[in-house]
């Protein structure tokens, strides 16, 4: 009987992997991901943006990538209730956001869902979840509300478009929006 049970568990392991508790990122790894890049040494030359109306030299405005981190924040089924795993992840984020390196910045907390259900429902659910993350960070880590901008995007930007119901799509992306205030 035991060999049969072992065989079933081995066959089921890949399907259960997304539900295993993922290790929370460390505060230091989050600081490194969310820290703005160091300014490049220009040897005293000041780089100014092109003046309005000036002809473009490349035809395309350069995209400015903002530092970001993608977190697997688990919630109760069909709710915005934080799970113990979510609290562990958010405690690491709270430590990072209150560090000397990041304390002067504002962050967008973007909630995403998988594609199960209607677009309108998932958009509202992702907003409630982003709000829950912001509320936890304010209440537990005393982070000023002006530094946290919760936003729900539903399933408009799937992390794994080939598998719209994948747990990888249920996530929170933290984006450094620049200096607060």
XYZ file of C-alpha atoms in Angstrom:
181
model
C 0.000 0.000 0.000
C 2.805 2.436 0.791
C 4.440 2.156 -2.658
C 1.072 3.094 -4.200
C 0.748 6.144 -1.926
C 4.294 7.209 -2.765
C 3.567 6.863 -6.485
C 0.438 9.012 -6.170
C 2.338 11.685 -4.237
C 5.142 11.752 -6.788
C 2.671 12.122 -9.643
C 0.736 14.850 -7.821
C 3.805 16.837 -6.706
C 4.098 19.006 -9.851
C 0.431 19.946 -9.641
C 0.738 20.831 -5.961
C 3.984 22.805 -6.291
C 2.302 26.185 -6.834
C 0.495 25.758 -3.531
C 3.608 25.014 -1.497
C 4.707 27.809 0.773
C 7.276 29.850 -1.081
C 10.113 31.313 0.902
C 9.597 35.012 1.580
C 12.095 37.383 0.012
C 14.562 38.907 2.439
C 14.303 42.596 3.289
C 17.787 43.068 1.804
C 16.820 41.446 -1.511
C 13.763 43.711 -1.688
C 15.889 46.785 -0.947
C 18.212 45.801 -3.794
C 15.292 45.300 -6.203
C 13.505 48.530 -5.232
C 16.504 50.842 -4.848
C 16.812 53.436 -7.624
C 19.931 52.998 -9.753
C 22.962 55.012 -8.766
C 23.465 58.048 -10.994
C 26.109 57.434 -13.632
C 29.287 59.450 -13.393
C 29.194 62.038 -16.145
C 32.520 63.674 -15.158
C 30.838 66.933 -14.294
C 28.709 67.092 -17.439
C 25.077 67.762 -16.616
C 22.653 65.815 -18.809
C 19.519 67.813 -19.441
C 16.345 66.414 -20.953
C 15.545 67.795 -24.416
C 13.638 71.042 -24.318
C 9.945 70.884 -25.287
C 9.523 71.142 -29.036
C 13.145 70.227 -29.770
C 13.557 67.674 -32.557
C 14.155 64.136 -31.362
C 17.471 62.594 -32.281
C 16.269 59.005 -32.027
C 12.583 59.278 -32.835
C 11.684 57.377 -29.661
C 11.655 58.746 -26.133
C 13.822 56.615 -23.845
C 11.795 54.465 -21.460
C 12.637 54.906 -17.815
C 12.397 51.585 -16.015
C 11.305 51.962 -12.433
C 12.709 49.568 -9.852
C 10.169 46.901 -8.967
C 9.689 43.610 -7.166
C 7.099 40.915 -7.830
C 5.754 39.216 -4.707
C 3.589 36.131 -4.303
C 1.148 37.397 -1.684
C -1.457 34.739 -0.903
C -4.990 35.634 0.123
C -7.920 33.580 1.286
C -9.997 32.181 -1.576
C -12.120 34.868 -3.210
C -11.167 37.408 -0.529
C -8.721 40.104 0.465
C -7.901 38.359 3.750
C -4.143 37.987 4.226
C -2.840 34.483 4.904
C 0.028 33.783 7.331
C 2.294 33.345 4.275
C 1.224 36.773 3.003
C 2.039 38.347 6.355
C 5.522 36.839 6.254
C 6.119 38.307 2.771
C 4.666 41.686 3.767
C 6.800 41.834 6.903
C 9.892 41.522 4.694
C 8.484 44.283 2.476
C 7.693 46.437 5.512
C 11.275 46.090 6.769
C 12.578 47.042 3.335
C 10.288 50.065 2.920
C 11.229 51.412 6.361
C 14.965 51.009 5.709
C 17.150 54.104 5.381
C 17.614 53.263 1.706
C 13.905 53.323 0.787
C 12.235 55.498 3.414
C 12.158 58.581 1.177
C 10.327 56.901 -1.715
C 6.714 56.319 -2.721
C 5.564 52.883 -3.926
C 2.738 51.682 -6.136
C 1.287 48.358 -4.934
C -0.236 46.699 -7.997
C -2.563 43.770 -7.349
C -3.062 41.112 -10.041
C -5.386 38.112 -10.261
C -5.651 35.036 -12.426
C -8.286 34.941 -15.184
C -10.955 32.953 -13.342
C -14.143 35.017 -13.281
C -15.191 38.204 -15.043
C -12.907 41.114 -15.781
C -14.955 43.495 -13.633
C -15.017 41.092 -10.679
C -11.253 40.483 -10.825
C -10.511 44.182 -11.171
C -12.480 44.891 -7.973
C -10.887 41.900 -6.178
C -7.370 42.984 -7.132
C -8.098 46.511 -5.863
C -9.366 45.145 -2.513
C -6.233 43.035 -2.233
C -3.916 45.943 -3.071
C -5.798 48.011 -0.464
C -5.329 45.191 2.094
C -1.578 45.161 1.434
C -1.357 48.949 1.847
C -3.465 48.823 5.033
C -1.245 46.130 6.550
C 1.927 48.085 5.763
C 0.429 51.271 7.254
C -0.867 49.598 10.405
C 1.964 47.134 11.127
C 4.952 49.114 9.816
C 3.673 52.677 10.348
C 4.320 53.615 6.729
C 2.701 56.915 5.797
C -0.306 56.502 3.498
C 1.142 59.063 1.070
C 4.013 56.631 0.355
C 1.709 53.782 -0.695
C -0.474 53.850 -3.815
C -2.626 50.703 -4.101
C -3.880 49.821 -7.582
C -5.807 46.808 -8.861
C -5.331 45.600 -12.427
C -7.270 42.332 -12.357
C -6.055 39.931 -15.028
C -5.142 42.546 -17.657
C -1.405 41.797 -17.321
C -0.979 38.084 -16.741
C 2.474 36.937 -15.670
C 1.805 33.631 -17.434
C -0.535 34.319 -20.381
C -0.193 30.724 -21.623
C -1.788 29.551 -18.343
C -4.363 32.183 -17.346
C -5.393 30.263 -14.204
C -1.821 29.787 -12.972
C -1.032 30.869 -9.390
C 1.877 32.870 -10.869
C -0.693 35.383 -12.107
C -1.903 36.081 -8.556
C 0.711 38.522 -7.338
C 1.527 41.998 -6.089
C 4.057 44.096 -7.973
C 5.757 46.819 -5.921
C 7.026 49.717 -8.035
C 9.268 52.536 -6.801
C 7.499 55.686 -8.032
C 10.297 58.039 -7.002
C 10.692 60.464 -4.115
C 7.697 60.845 -1.801
C 6.295 64.247 -1.155
